[in-house]
């Protein structure tokens, strides 16, 4: 073993400069990319473009809701905006961003030379731009985009124009991309770890992605089935969800949420992984309860398969089912609580510093916990029947998804960007981005809890006058939040790519892991000789 390592090492030294200099340049580098870092970069840029696209639609929604009465859009177009905002954010922004982080960081964190299937990796990325074009382009066809809500419930889906079919095909393509990416991630993690890196020595980010990838493989085909049945109901005379032909629209909800609830955890588990890397680094202590974190993550994934119908308490299910789904949903709070407890215990008596990544991570814990509590409230059946389809639900899932997934993505960007670009971002601007985002986020979504409790239904283009004040506050906050992300692009991301203070190989003194053993920026080829993990 040692001789082959030595031989490989000498070989790597001879060819190191070749590899660094001879990667393709220009458009070919990106179109034919097989390097995990390039593909990770493509995913991250794609997801950011989709984030801004989905954000623009959200600003359209908030502009319409600034005051009662129809100002800007007809109700049909308003529903297209809400539907497409949800689809673009979930399938175009959050999920590809986490896959981008996985591509960039997993090989670096486990000491692998690259992902297991480099060409499949390229293919799974390049499926996304055509899917995005189909999805966003559906606004331009006769009848416009689908307006059935991002959950695409029947029977609305059978009444839409061609934009609905474009949406279905876009989701199929994105689903295929997710499945290929997941197969790649699982194979890489299980087969390509450096010598000495046992499963229980892997960084938490790698663990959360391993579990997430299994979830994706399990549930993406379920979504594909649901939307294919919708497609055949629309065009081939089947009656899966058509009551007139003996079908059942509620069956669609069961199938969709059997995908949809694990999907929620697909979007939060990698976020837990990122936060579990950052909190120990800036507390300068090892992660408290590493083993319990791994088991908690696995428990969340397993439990996610038995709680789907808590989205359906208002559909008239029997009391026995309501009780089962209510208790099962509450049970998920236990492993999630373990995680929050472990993060706080890691910070306890650590020598903490508050650089931007740590601010985002602490902001994540604070706001995600609030979102978790509002979720627990929705788990209580009699309460949820009152709150279902009100702005309370909108507030709840934005606290979990924006303050959960998106804040963790920002935390990961600030933490690892020096390794990606070779330059340190501007710390002051990073902190401005954090505080602006945190404040405007809460100004936007906190009032929605009260709107929902007062009975304002979601997905309506108009509302009664008594809801005006809180809607105005929310709309102002939303535009502030949008501006904060524009600030992030122009004053943080672009300057830190172009230059700035040179980043050390290990810019954070508390950071642990193999990714900090390679220079910044990470060379085009890393770990041609696997490192040995002690």
Coordinates of C-alpha atoms in Angstrom, one line a residue:
X1 CA 0.0 0.0 0.0
X2 CA 2.7 2.5 1.0
X3 CA 4.8 1.8 -2.1
X4 CA 1.8 2.4 -4.4
X5 CA 1.1 5.6 -2.4
X6 CA 4.7 6.7 -2.9
X7 CA 4.7 5.9 -6.5
X8 CA 1.4 7.6 -7.0
X9 CA 2.7 10.6 -5.1
X10 CA 5.8 10.9 -7.3
X11 CA 3.5 10.5 -10.4
X12 CA 1.3 13.3 -9.1
X13 CA 4.2 15.6 -8.5
X14 CA 5.4 15.1 -12.1
X15 CA 2.1 15.9 -13.6
X16 CA 0.7 18.4 -11.1
X17 CA 1.5 21.4 -13.3
X18 CA 0.2 19.7 -16.4
X19 CA -3.2 19.1 -14.8
X20 CA -3.4 22.7 -13.4
X21 CA -2.5 24.3 -16.7
X22 CA -4.2 22.0 -19.1
X23 CA -7.8 22.2 -18.0
X24 CA -9.9 23.3 -20.9
X25 CA -10.6 27.1 -21.3
X26 CA -13.5 29.1 -22.5
X27 CA -17.0 27.7 -23.1
X28 CA -15.7 24.1 -23.5
X29 CA -14.5 24.1 -19.9
X30 CA -18.1 24.6 -18.7
X31 CA -20.1 22.7 -21.4
X32 CA -18.0 19.5 -21.1
X33 CA -17.1 20.0 -17.4
X34 CA -16.4 16.7 -15.6
X35 CA -14.5 18.3 -12.7
X36 CA -16.6 18.3 -9.5
X37 CA -15.5 21.9 -8.7
X38 CA -16.6 23.3 -12.1
X39 CA -19.9 21.4 -11.9
X40 CA -20.5 22.6 -8.4
X41 CA -19.9 26.2 -9.6
X42 CA -22.4 25.7 -12.4
X43 CA -25.0 24.4 -10.0
X44 CA -24.4 27.4 -7.6
X45 CA -24.7 30.0 -10.4
X46 CA -27.8 28.3 -11.9
X47 CA -29.5 28.2 -8.4
X48 CA -28.7 31.9 -7.8
X49 CA -30.2 32.9 -11.1
X50 CA -33.3 30.9 -10.3
X51 CA -33.4 32.4 -6.8
X52 CA -33.5 35.9 -8.3
X53 CA -36.1 34.8 -10.8
X54 CA -38.4 33.3 -8.2
X55 CA -37.7 36.3 -6.0
X56 CA -39.0 38.7 -8.8
X57 CA -42.2 36.7 -8.9
X58 CA -42.5 36.9 -5.2
X59 CA -42.1 40.7 -5.4
X60 CA -45.0 40.7 -8.0
X61 CA -47.1 38.9 -5.4
X62 CA -46.3 41.3 -2.6
X63 CA -46.8 44.4 -4.9
X64 CA -50.3 43.1 -5.7
X65 CA -51.0 42.5 -2.0
X66 CA -49.7 45.9 -0.8
X67 CA -53.2 47.2 -0.5
X68 CA -56.7 45.7 -1.1
X69 CA -58.3 45.8 -4.5
X70 CA -56.7 44.6 -7.8
X71 CA -53.9 47.0 -8.8
X72 CA -51.5 45.1 -11.0
X73 CA -52.7 41.7 -12.0
X74 CA -55.9 39.7 -12.6
X75 CA -56.5 36.8 -10.2
X76 CA -55.6 34.2 -12.8
X77 CA -52.1 35.7 -13.4
X78 CA -51.7 36.2 -9.6
X79 CA -52.2 32.5 -9.2
X80 CA -49.6 31.8 -11.9
X81 CA -47.2 33.9 -10.0
X82 CA -47.7 32.1 -6.7
X83 CA -47.5 28.7 -8.4
X84 CA -44.4 29.4 -10.4
X85 CA -42.7 31.2 -7.4
X86 CA -43.0 28.0 -5.4
X87 CA -41.9 25.6 -8.2
X88 CA -38.9 27.8 -9.2
X89 CA -37.7 28.3 -5.6
X90 CA -38.0 24.6 -4.6
X91 CA -36.8 22.8 -7.7
X92 CA -34.7 25.6 -9.3
X93 CA -33.1 27.4 -6.4
X94 CA -32.9 25.5 -3.1
X95 CA -32.3 21.9 -4.3
X96 CA -29.7 22.7 -7.0
X97 CA -27.8 25.0 -4.6
X98 CA -27.4 22.1 -2.1
X99 CA -26.3 19.8 -5.0
X100 CA -23.8 22.5 -5.9
X101 CA -22.4 22.4 -2.3
X102 CA -22.3 18.6 -2.5
X103 CA -20.4 18.7 -5.7
X104 CA -17.9 21.2 -4.5
X105 CA -17.4 20.0 -0.9
X106 CA -18.0 16.2 -0.6
X107 CA -14.9 15.1 -2.6
X108 CA -12.8 17.6 -0.7
X109 CA -14.2 16.5 2.6
X110 CA -13.7 12.8 2.1
X111 CA -10.4 13.0 0.3
X112 CA -11.7 11.8 -3.1
X113 CA -10.1 12.9 -6.4
X114 CA -13.6 13.7 -7.9
X115 CA -17.1 12.4 -8.0
X116 CA -17.7 8.8 -8.9
X117 CA -19.4 9.3 -12.2
X118 CA -17.9 12.5 -13.8
X119 CA -19.8 12.4 -17.1
X120 CA -23.1 11.6 -15.4
X121 CA -22.4 14.5 -13.1
X122 CA -22.1 16.8 -16.2
X123 CA -25.3 15.4 -17.6
X124 CA -27.3 15.8 -14.4
X125 CA -26.4 19.5 -14.4
X126 CA -27.1 20.2 -18.0
X127 CA -30.6 18.8 -17.7
X128 CA -31.5 21.7 -15.5
X129 CA -31.2 24.8 -17.8
X130 CA -33.6 23.3 -20.4
X131 CA -36.0 22.4 -17.6
X132 CA -35.8 25.9 -16.3
X133 CA -36.4 27.3 -19.7
X134 CA -39.5 25.1 -20.0
X135 CA -40.8 26.1 -16.6
X136 CA -40.2 29.9 -16.9
X137 CA -41.2 29.9 -20.6
X138 CA -44.6 28.5 -19.8
X139 CA -45.6 32.1 -18.9
X140 CA -45.4 32.9 -22.6
X141 CA -47.7 30.3 -24.1
X142 CA -51.5 30.7 -24.6
X143 CA -53.3 30.5 -21.2
X144 CA -50.0 31.3 -19.4
X145 CA -48.2 29.2 -16.8
X146 CA -49.9 26.7 -14.5
X147 CA -52.0 28.3 -11.8
X148 CA -52.8 25.2 -9.7
X149 CA -50.5 26.1 -6.8
X150 CA -47.0 24.6 -6.5
X151 CA -48.5 21.4 -5.2
X152 CA -50.3 21.0 -8.5
X153 CA -53.6 19.7 -7.0
X154 CA -56.2 18.0 -9.1
X155 CA -58.8 18.9 -10.3
X156 CA -57.3 22.3 -11.1
X157 CA -54.4 20.7 -13.0
X158 CA -56.9 19.1 -15.5
X159 CA -58.3 22.5 -16.3
X160 CA -55.0 24.3 -17.2
X161 CA -53.6 25.1 -20.7
X162 CA -50.4 24.0 -22.3
X163 CA -48.3 25.7 -19.6
X164 CA -49.4 22.9 -17.3
X165 CA -47.8 20.3 -19.6
X166 CA -44.6 22.4 -19.8
X167 CA -44.4 22.4 -16.0
X168 CA -44.9 18.7 -15.8
X169 CA -42.1 18.0 -18.3
X170 CA -39.8 20.5 -16.5
X171 CA -40.4 18.6 -13.2
X172 CA -39.7 15.3 -14.9
X173 CA -36.4 16.5 -16.2
X174 CA -35.4 18.1 -12.9
X175 CA -36.4 14.8 -11.1
X176 CA -34.1 12.8 -13.4
X177 CA -31.3 15.2 -12.6
X178 CA -31.9 14.8 -8.9
X179 CA -31.9 11.0 -9.1
X180 CA -28.6 10.9 -11.1
X181 CA -27.0 13.4 -8.7
X182 CA -28.1 11.3 -5.8
X183 CA -26.7 8.0 -7.2
X184 CA -23.4 9.9 -7.8
X185 CA -23.3 11.3 -4.3
X186 CA -24.0 7.9 -2.6
X187 CA -21.5 6.1 -4.8
X188 CA -18.8 8.7 -4.1
X189 CA -19.4 8.7 -0.3
X190 CA -19.5 4.9 0.1
X191 CA -16.7 4.0 -2.3
X192 CA -14.2 6.9 -2.5
X193 CA -13.4 7.9 1.0
X194 CA -9.7 8.4 1.9
X195 CA -8.0 5.5 3.8
X196 CA -8.8 5.8 7.5
X197 CA -12.0 7.8 7.0
X198 CA -14.6 5.5 8.5
X199 CA -18.3 6.4 8.2
X200 CA -18.3 7.8 11.8
X201 CA -15.4 10.0 11.0
X202 CA -17.1 11.7 8.1
X203 CA -17.9 15.4 8.4
X204 CA -21.6 16.1 9.3
X205 CA -22.2 17.7 5.9
X206 CA -21.2 14.5 4.1
X207 CA -23.5 12.5 6.5
X208 CA -26.5 14.7 5.9
X209 CA -26.0 14.5 2.1
X210 CA -25.7 10.7 2.2
X211 CA -29.1 10.5 3.9
X212 CA -30.6 13.2 1.7
X213 CA -29.5 11.3 -1.4
X214 CA -31.3 8.2 -0.3
X215 CA -34.4 10.2 0.4
X216 CA -34.3 11.7 -3.1
X217 CA -34.0 8.3 -4.8
X218 CA -36.9 7.1 -2.7
X219 CA -39.3 10.0 -3.4
X220 CA -38.6 11.6 -6.8
X221 CA -40.2 8.6 -8.7
X222 CA -43.3 9.1 -6.5
X223 CA -43.6 12.7 -7.8
X224 CA -42.9 11.5 -11.3
X225 CA -45.8 9.1 -10.9
X226 CA -48.2 11.7 -9.6
X227 CA -47.5 14.2 -12.4
X228 CA -47.6 11.4 -15.1
X229 CA -51.0 10.4 -13.9
X230 CA -52.0 14.1 -14.1
X231 CA -50.7 14.1 -17.7
X232 CA -52.7 11.0 -18.7
X233 CA -55.8 12.5 -17.1
X234 CA -55.3 15.6 -19.2
X235 CA -54.6 14.0 -22.5
X236 CA -55.3 10.2 -22.6
X237 CA -58.7 9.8 -21.1
X238 CA -57.7 8.2 -17.8
X239 CA -59.5 9.1 -14.6
X240 CA -57.0 8.8 -11.8
X241 CA -58.0 12.1 -10.2
X242 CA -61.2 12.8 -12.0
X243 CA -64.2 12.1 -9.9
X244 CA -66.6 12.0 -12.9
X245 CA -64.7 8.9 -14.2
X246 CA -64.5 7.2 -10.8
X247 CA -61.2 8.7 -9.8
X248 CA -60.3 10.6 -6.6
X249 CA -58.7 14.0 -6.4
X250 CA -57.7 13.3 -2.8
X251 CA -55.6 10.4 -4.0
X252 CA -53.4 12.9 -5.7
X253 CA -52.8 14.6 -2.4
X254 CA -51.7 11.4 -0.8
X255 CA -49.3 10.6 -3.6
X256 CA -48.0 14.1 -3.8
X257 CA -47.4 14.5 -0.1
X258 CA -45.8 11.1 0.2
X259 CA -43.2 12.8 -2.0
X260 CA -43.7 16.3 -0.6
X261 CA -42.9 15.6 3.1
X262 CA -39.6 13.9 2.6
X263 CA -38.9 16.7 0.1
X264 CA -39.1 19.2 2.9
X265 CA -36.3 17.3 4.7
X266 CA -34.3 17.0 1.5
X267 CA -34.2 20.8 1.6
X268 CA -33.3 21.1 5.3
X269 CA -30.9 18.1 6.1
X270 CA -28.0 19.5 4.0
X271 CA -28.6 22.8 5.8
X272 CA -28.2 21.0 9.1
X273 CA -25.0 19.6 7.8
X274 CA -23.6 23.0 6.8
X275 CA -24.5 24.5 10.2
X276 CA -22.9 21.5 11.9
X277 CA -19.6 22.4 10.2
X278 CA -19.7 26.1 11.0
X279 CA -20.8 26.1 14.7
X280 CA -17.8 24.0 15.9
X281 CA -15.4 26.0 13.7
X282 CA -16.3 29.4 15.3
X283 CA -16.8 27.9 18.8
X284 CA -13.4 26.3 18.5
X285 CA -14.7 23.1 20.0
X286 CA -15.6 19.7 18.4
X287 CA -19.3 19.2 17.6
X288 CA -21.2 18.2 20.7
X289 CA -22.7 14.7 20.4
X290 CA -21.5 13.8 16.9
X291 CA -23.0 10.3 17.1
X292 CA -26.4 11.5 18.3
X293 CA -26.4 14.0 15.4
X294 CA -25.9 11.2 12.9
X295 CA -28.7 9.1 14.5
X296 CA -31.0 12.2 14.7
X297 CA -30.5 12.9 11.0
X298 CA -31.3 9.3 10.2
X299 CA -34.4 9.4 12.4
X300 CA -35.7 12.5 10.8
X301 CA -35.3 10.8 7.4
X302 CA -37.1 7.7 8.4
X303 CA -40.0 9.5 10.2
X304 CA -40.5 11.8 7.2
X305 CA -42.1 8.8 5.4
X306 CA -44.9 8.4 7.9
X307 CA -46.2 12.0 8.4
X308 CA -47.3 12.9 4.9
X309 CA -51.0 13.3 5.6
X310 CA -50.5 16.1 8.2
X311 CA -50.8 18.3 5.1
X312 CA -54.3 16.9 4.6
X313 CA -56.1 17.3 8.0
X314 CA -58.8 19.4 6.3
X315 CA -59.6 16.8 3.6
X316 CA -62.0 14.8 5.9
X317 CA -59.8 11.9 7.0
X318 CA -61.1 9.6 9.8
X319 CA -60.2 10.6 13.4
X320 CA -57.9 7.6 13.8
X321 CA -55.8 8.7 10.9
X322 CA -55.8 12.3 12.2
X323 CA -54.5 11.1 15.5
X324 CA -51.8 8.9 14.0
X325 CA -50.5 11.7 11.8
X326 CA -50.7 14.2 14.6
X327 CA -48.6 12.0 17.0
X328 CA -46.1 11.0 14.2
X329 CA -45.6 14.6 13.3
X330 CA -44.9 15.6 16.9
X331 CA -42.4 12.8 17.1
X332 CA -40.2 14.5 14.5
X333 CA -39.7 17.4 16.9
X334 CA -37.5 15.0 19.1
X335 CA -34.6 14.4 16.7
X336 CA -34.8 18.0 15.5
X337 CA -34.6 19.1 19.1
X338 CA -31.6 16.9 19.6
X339 CA -29.9 18.8 16.8
X340 CA -30.7 22.3 18.2
X341 CA -29.6 21.2 21.6
X342 CA -26.3 19.8 20.3
X343 CA -25.6 23.1 18.4
X344 CA -26.2 25.1 21.5
X345 CA -24.1 22.7 23.6
X346 CA -21.3 23.1 21.1
X347 CA -21.4 26.9 21.5
X348 CA -21.6 26.6 25.3
X349 CA -18.3 27.8 26.9
X350 CA -16.6 27.8 23.5
X351 CA -14.3 30.7 22.6
X352 CA -16.8 32.0 20.0
X353 CA -16.2 34.7 17.4
X354 CA -18.9 36.1 15.2
X355 CA -17.6 36.3 11.6
X356 CA -20.3 36.3 8.9
X357 CA -20.6 32.4 8.5
X358 CA -21.2 32.1 12.3
X359 CA -23.8 35.0 12.2
X360 CA -25.7 33.1 9.5
X361 CA -25.5 29.9 11.4
X362 CA -26.8 31.4 14.6
X363 CA -29.4 33.3 12.7
X364 CA -30.4 29.9 11.1
X365 CA -30.8 28.2 14.6
X366 CA -32.8 31.1 16.0
X367 CA -35.2 31.5 13.1
X368 CA -35.4 27.8 12.1
X369 CA -36.4 27.0 15.7
X370 CA -39.3 29.6 15.5
X371 CA -40.4 27.9 12.2
X372 CA -40.2 24.5 14.0
X373 CA -42.5 25.7 16.7
X374 CA -45.1 27.1 14.3
X375 CA -44.9 23.7 12.6
X376 CA -45.6 21.9 15.9
X377 CA -48.7 24.1 16.2
X378 CA -49.9 23.0 12.7
X379 CA -49.4 19.4 13.8
X380 CA -52.3 19.7 16.2
X381 CA -55.2 18.6 14.1
X382 CA -58.0 20.9 15.5
X383 CA -55.7 23.9 15.4
X384 CA -54.5 23.0 11.9
X385 CA -58.1 22.7 10.5
X386 CA -58.5 26.4 11.5
X387 CA -55.1 27.5 10.1
X388 CA -55.0 25.4 6.9
X389 CA -54.6 27.5 3.8
X390 CA -54.2 30.7 5.7
X391 CA -51.2 33.0 5.8
X392 CA -50.1 31.2 9.0
X393 CA -49.0 28.3 6.9
X394 CA -47.2 30.6 4.5
X395 CA -45.3 32.2 7.5
X396 CA -44.5 28.7 8.9
X397 CA -42.9 27.2 5.8
X398 CA -41.0 30.4 4.9
X399 CA -39.5 30.4 8.4
X400 CA -38.4 26.9 7.7
X401 CA -37.4 27.2 4.1
X402 CA -36.0 30.7 3.8
X403 CA -34.6 31.0 7.3
X404 CA -33.7 27.3 7.2
X405 CA -32.4 26.3 3.8
X406 CA -31.5 29.7 2.4
X407 CA -29.8 31.1 5.5
X408 CA -27.7 27.9 5.7
X409 CA -26.7 28.2 2.1
X410 CA -25.5 31.8 2.8
X411 CA -23.6 30.5 5.8
X412 CA -22.0 27.8 3.7
X413 CA -21.1 30.4 1.0
X414 CA -19.3 32.7 3.5
X415 CA -17.6 29.7 5.1
X416 CA -16.3 28.0 2.0
X417 CA -16.0 30.8 -0.6
X418 CA -12.4 31.6 0.4
X419 CA -11.6 28.0 -0.5
X420 CA -13.5 28.3 -3.8
X421 CA -12.2 31.7 -5.0
X422 CA -8.9 32.1 -3.2
X423 CA -10.0 35.5 -1.9
X424 CA -11.6 36.6 1.4
X425 CA -15.0 38.3 1.0
X426 CA -15.4 41.7 2.6
X427 CA -16.3 41.1 6.2
X428 CA -18.2 44.3 6.7
X429 CA -20.3 43.8 3.6
X430 CA -21.0 40.2 4.7
X431 CA -22.3 41.5 8.0
X432 CA -24.4 44.1 6.3
X433 CA -25.9 41.4 4.1
X434 CA -26.7 39.3 7.1
X435 CA -28.4 41.9 9.2
X436 CA -30.3 43.4 6.3
X437 CA -31.6 39.9 5.4
X438 CA -32.4 38.8 8.9
X439 CA -34.4 42.0 9.7
X440 CA -36.2 42.3 6.4
X441 CA -37.0 38.5 6.5
X442 CA -38.7 38.9 9.8
X443 CA -40.5 42.1 8.8
X444 CA -41.8 40.2 5.8
X445 CA -43.0 36.9 7.3
X446 CA -43.6 37.6 11.0
X447 CA -46.8 39.6 10.3
X448 CA -48.2 36.7 8.2
X449 CA -48.7 34.7 11.4
X450 CA -51.2 37.3 12.6
X451 CA -52.8 37.6 9.2
X452 CA -53.3 33.8 9.2
X453 CA -54.6 33.7 12.8
X454 CA -57.1 36.4 11.8
X455 CA -58.3 34.2 8.9
X456 CA -56.7 35.7 5.8
X457 CA -56.6 32.9 3.2
X458 CA -53.5 32.4 1.1
X459 CA -53.3 32.4 -2.8
X460 CA -55.9 35.2 -3.0
X461 CA -55.2 38.3 -5.1
X462 CA -57.4 40.5 -2.9
X463 CA -58.4 40.7 0.7
X464 CA -60.7 42.5 3.1
X465 CA -59.6 45.9 4.4
X466 CA -58.9 44.8 7.9
X467 CA -55.8 43.0 6.7
X468 CA -54.2 46.0 5.0
X469 CA -51.7 47.2 7.6
X470 CA -49.9 43.8 8.1
X471 CA -49.9 43.2 4.3
X472 CA -48.2 46.6 3.8
X473 CA -45.5 45.8 6.4
X474 CA -44.9 42.4 4.8
X475 CA -44.7 43.9 1.3
X476 CA -42.2 46.6 2.4
X477 CA -40.1 43.9 4.1
X478 CA -40.2 41.7 1.0
X479 CA -38.8 44.4 -1.2
X480 CA -36.1 45.0 1.4
X481 CA -35.2 41.3 1.5
X482 CA -35.0 41.3 -2.3
X483 CA -32.7 44.3 -2.3
X484 CA -30.5 42.6 0.3
X485 CA -29.9 39.7 -2.1
X486 CA -29.1 42.1 -4.9
X487 CA -26.6 43.7 -2.5
X488 CA -25.1 40.2 -1.9
X489 CA -24.6 39.7 -5.6
X490 CA -23.1 43.0 -6.5
X491 CA -21.2 43.9 -3.3
X492 CA -20.2 40.5 -1.9
X493 CA -20.1 37.7 -4.6
X494 CA -18.7 39.6 -7.6
X495 CA -16.0 41.5 -5.7
X496 CA -14.8 38.3 -3.9
X497 CA -14.5 36.5 -7.3
X498 CA -12.6 39.3 -8.9
X499 CA -10.1 39.8 -6.1
X500 CA -9.5 41.0 -2.6
X501 CA -7.4 39.8 0.4
X502 CA -5.7 36.5 -0.5
X503 CA -7.2 33.6 1.5
X504 CA -5.0 31.2 3.5
X505 CA -5.3 27.5 3.0
X506 CA -7.2 27.5 6.4
X507 CA -8.7 31.0 6.8
X508 CA -10.7 30.0 10.0
X509 CA -8.5 28.9 12.8
X510 CA -11.2 26.6 14.3
X511 CA -12.0 24.9 11.1
X512 CA -11.4 21.1 10.9
X513 CA -11.4 18.8 7.9
X514 CA -9.5 17.7 4.8
X515 CA -10.8 20.6 2.7
X516 CA -8.6 23.0 4.7
X517 CA -5.4 20.9 3.9
X518 CA -5.4 22.0 0.2
X519 CA -4.4 25.5 -1.0
X520 CA -7.0 28.3 -1.5
X521 CA -8.3 28.4 -4.2
X522 CA -8.6 24.6 -4.3
X523 CA -6.5 23.4 -7.3
X524 CA -8.3 22.0 -10.4
X525 CA -7.3 18.5 -9.3
X526 CA -7.0 17.6 -5.6
X527 CA -6.2 14.4 -3.8
X528 CA -4.7 12.5 -6.8
X529 CA -3.0 10.6 -4.0
X530 CA -5.6 9.9 -1.3
X531 CA -4.6 11.5 2.1
X532 CA -4.5 9.2 5.1
X533 CA -7.0 10.1 7.8
X534 CA -5.6 9.5 11.4

